Amino acid sequence: MVSSEKNGQAGAPAGRSAARTRGRPRSFDRATALEKALMAFWEHGYEATSVSDLTRVMDIGAPSLYAAFGDKRSLFEEVVQEYGVRYGSFGARALDEEPTARAGTERMLREAAAEYTAPGRPHGCLVIHAAANCSTPEVEESLRERRNANIAAIESRIAADVDAGVLPPATDAATLARYTGAMIQGMSQQARDGATRAELEALVEIALAAWPRV
């Protein structure tokens, strides 16, 4: 910053001070900017959301974006983390809190129907949608790992019920978990295509019919 002293004299003309103030980077609320970036990526996906799109919706300049968040990929990684905390944690909670894998899956699917069609925000799942038409291998792999981790968590919960005798010994935990993952991913896409909450909830009973009984 230029010193306010000139030629050994303190102070500066008001006009000169105002000019320096106008030249300073504009401050912004980081959390608000991050939320706006999240909505942009959620709506358009990773590849179709440009840096200029981001600076426009976040209402900041490119230098401020890079200084606060790094490059586009770094910003997206933070967005995905934020999405997982604020919007995408319902599945893990359902598996953790319900007494059985079947009950957890039913709750997960019903909550997905509600979350994926909630008004006032993009429909579907960011982690699923953002990977569409993605040509950045690192981003594509990161999202794939997240989706596979979700399926692995479902499989682990099912396998625990098999070991506990809640589900039959012959239950194929891996296939049942992947089937559930396919349902979640399909519900996300159908929500983006205009399916209503009621229409998605109607799929839950059909999905649960595939589950074996003791």
XYZ file of C-alpha atoms in Angstrom:
214
model
C 0.000 0.000 0.000
C 1.260 3.491 -0.772
C 2.201 5.461 2.343
C -0.140 8.257 3.381
C 2.871 10.513 3.740
C 4.349 12.408 0.854
C 7.499 14.484 0.979
C 7.608 13.971 4.736
C 4.134 15.468 5.299
C 1.374 13.395 6.920
C -2.016 13.205 5.316
C -3.142 13.367 1.687
C -5.797 15.195 -0.269
C -9.237 13.614 0.040
C -9.483 12.936 -3.672
C -6.193 11.076 -3.742
C -7.243 8.962 -0.731
C -10.552 8.113 -2.395
C -8.756 7.068 -5.557
C -6.541 4.708 -3.599
C -9.613 3.255 -1.840
C -11.302 2.601 -5.151
C -8.218 0.684 -6.284
C -8.282 -1.778 -3.424
C -9.685 -5.273 -4.008
C -13.336 -5.447 -3.007
C -13.980 -7.562 0.063
C -16.594 -10.326 -0.067
C -18.186 -12.919 2.152
C -16.344 -16.172 1.458
C -19.122 -18.488 2.649
C -21.693 -16.728 0.466
C -19.395 -16.877 -2.548
C -18.764 -20.578 -1.960
C -22.502 -21.278 -1.794
C -23.033 -19.467 -5.091
C -20.252 -21.511 -6.685
C -21.831 -24.679 -5.315
C -25.158 -23.839 -6.927
C -23.463 -23.089 -10.254
C -21.577 -26.391 -10.325
C -24.684 -28.249 -9.144
C -26.801 -26.751 -11.899
C -24.366 -26.963 -14.823
C -21.756 -29.576 -13.866
C -18.004 -29.163 -13.621
C -17.047 -28.929 -17.276
C -19.775 -26.526 -18.380
C -19.106 -24.064 -15.556
C -16.352 -21.682 -16.636
C -14.255 -19.371 -14.477
C -16.104 -16.416 -15.998
C -19.413 -18.060 -15.020
C -18.098 -18.449 -11.488
C -16.852 -14.881 -11.113
C -20.199 -13.620 -12.374
C -22.389 -15.652 -10.013
C -19.997 -15.201 -7.079
C -19.810 -11.445 -7.824
C -16.036 -11.316 -7.472
C -13.116 -10.771 -9.818
C -10.879 -13.549 -11.040
C -7.942 -12.421 -8.863
C -10.151 -12.614 -5.769
C -11.385 -16.060 -6.766
C -7.864 -17.394 -7.231
C -6.650 -15.769 -4.012
C -9.508 -17.158 -1.918
C -10.104 -20.572 -3.479
C -7.223 -21.404 -5.814
C -8.014 -22.529 -9.350
C -11.318 -23.889 -10.648
C -10.488 -27.460 -9.689
C -9.534 -26.471 -6.130
C -12.749 -24.493 -5.801
C -14.746 -27.466 -7.045
C -13.104 -29.781 -4.520
C -14.141 -27.420 -1.740
C -17.637 -27.213 -3.217
C -17.966 -31.009 -3.176
C -16.870 -31.081 0.469
C -19.420 -28.405 1.331
C -22.133 -30.195 -0.618
C -21.441 -33.398 1.292
C -21.888 -31.618 4.603
C -24.907 -29.488 3.759
C -26.887 -31.483 1.212
C -25.462 -34.961 0.638
C -25.094 -36.460 4.113
C -28.604 -37.912 4.406
C -27.577 -41.326 3.067
C -24.775 -41.872 5.555
C -27.020 -40.737 8.407
C -29.737 -43.157 7.355
C -27.357 -46.115 7.318
C -25.859 -45.117 10.675
C -29.096 -44.384 12.512
C -31.516 -47.059 11.319
C -31.467 -50.493 13.002
C -31.091 -52.524 9.800
C -29.583 -52.104 6.347
C -33.028 -52.435 4.792
C -34.487 -49.723 7.013
C -31.489 -47.522 6.324
C -31.818 -48.017 2.593
C -35.542 -47.306 2.641
C -34.947 -44.064 4.525
C -32.089 -43.172 2.186
C -34.240 -43.618 -0.898
C -37.193 -41.714 0.536
C -34.974 -38.858 1.602
C -33.310 -38.888 -1.814
C -36.742 -38.416 -3.387
C -37.255 -35.353 -1.188
C -33.735 -33.924 -1.464
C -33.410 -34.408 -5.215
C -36.647 -32.526 -5.909
C -36.422 -29.829 -3.217
C -37.602 -26.440 -4.516
C -35.317 -23.453 -4.764
C -32.159 -25.285 -5.785
C -30.895 -27.559 -8.588
C -32.438 -31.006 -8.724
C -30.596 -34.306 -8.444
C -27.206 -34.948 -6.850
C -24.188 -32.745 -7.500
C -21.714 -35.641 -7.172
C -23.627 -37.598 -9.810
C -24.513 -34.750 -12.167
C -21.195 -32.898 -12.083
C -19.450 -35.917 -13.606
C -21.567 -35.806 -16.760
C -19.503 -34.918 -19.841
C -16.485 -34.300 -17.642
C -13.201 -34.404 -19.543
C -10.922 -33.642 -16.602
C -9.602 -37.051 -15.476
C -8.738 -35.988 -11.923
C -12.210 -34.580 -11.289
C -13.902 -37.545 -12.931
C -11.880 -39.977 -10.798
C -12.538 -38.053 -7.590
C -16.296 -38.109 -8.150
C -16.173 -41.793 -9.109
C -14.352 -42.584 -5.877
C -17.049 -40.802 -3.897
C -19.852 -42.700 -5.600
C -18.054 -46.020 -5.148
C -17.403 -45.188 -1.492
C -21.131 -44.708 -1.000
C -21.836 -48.114 -2.533
C -19.118 -49.673 -0.378
C -20.765 -48.201 2.740
C -24.092 -49.757 1.759
C -22.414 -53.107 1.088
C -20.693 -53.017 4.480
C -24.018 -52.370 6.226
C -25.699 -55.217 4.349
C -22.833 -57.602 5.079
C -23.102 -56.762 8.784
C -26.780 -57.731 8.724
C -25.921 -60.988 6.970
C -23.377 -61.797 9.683
C -25.942 -60.923 12.365
C -28.609 -63.161 10.829
C -30.861 -60.221 9.933
C -30.521 -61.133 6.251
C -30.186 -64.657 4.809
C -26.656 -66.106 4.523
C -26.986 -66.338 0.740
C -27.585 -62.594 0.365
C -25.248 -61.101 -2.251
C -24.245 -57.944 -0.383
C -22.153 -56.524 -3.227
C -24.874 -56.888 -5.863
C -27.609 -55.588 -3.557
C -25.491 -52.555 -2.702
C -24.765 -51.847 -6.355
C -28.468 -52.179 -7.137
C -29.195 -49.593 -4.447
C -26.514 -47.317 -5.898
C -28.111 -47.656 -9.325
C -31.446 -46.632 -7.839
C -29.920 -43.553 -6.208
C -28.149 -42.519 -9.402
C -31.255 -43.138 -11.501
C -33.423 -41.117 -9.136
C -30.976 -38.239 -9.412
C -31.171 -38.195 -13.197
C -34.948 -38.579 -13.225
C -35.254 -35.658 -10.819
C -33.192 -33.578 -13.251
C -35.527 -34.699 -16.004
C -38.555 -33.424 -14.080
C -39.753 -36.365 -11.976
C -41.650 -35.262 -8.879
C -41.027 -36.340 -5.312
C -44.155 -38.499 -5.394
C -43.036 -40.183 -8.589
C -39.626 -40.971 -7.107
C -41.134 -42.187 -3.841
C -43.271 -44.616 -5.837
C -40.055 -46.343 -6.874
C -39.018 -47.075 -3.290
C -41.424 -49.963 -2.690
C -40.367 -51.550 -5.971
C -36.726 -51.166 -5.005
C -37.304 -52.714 -1.582
C -39.058 -55.720 -3.165
C -35.652 -56.880 -4.365
C -34.430 -57.275 -0.798
C -34.399 -60.813 0.613
C -36.321 -61.683 3.762
C -35.119 -63.841 6.614
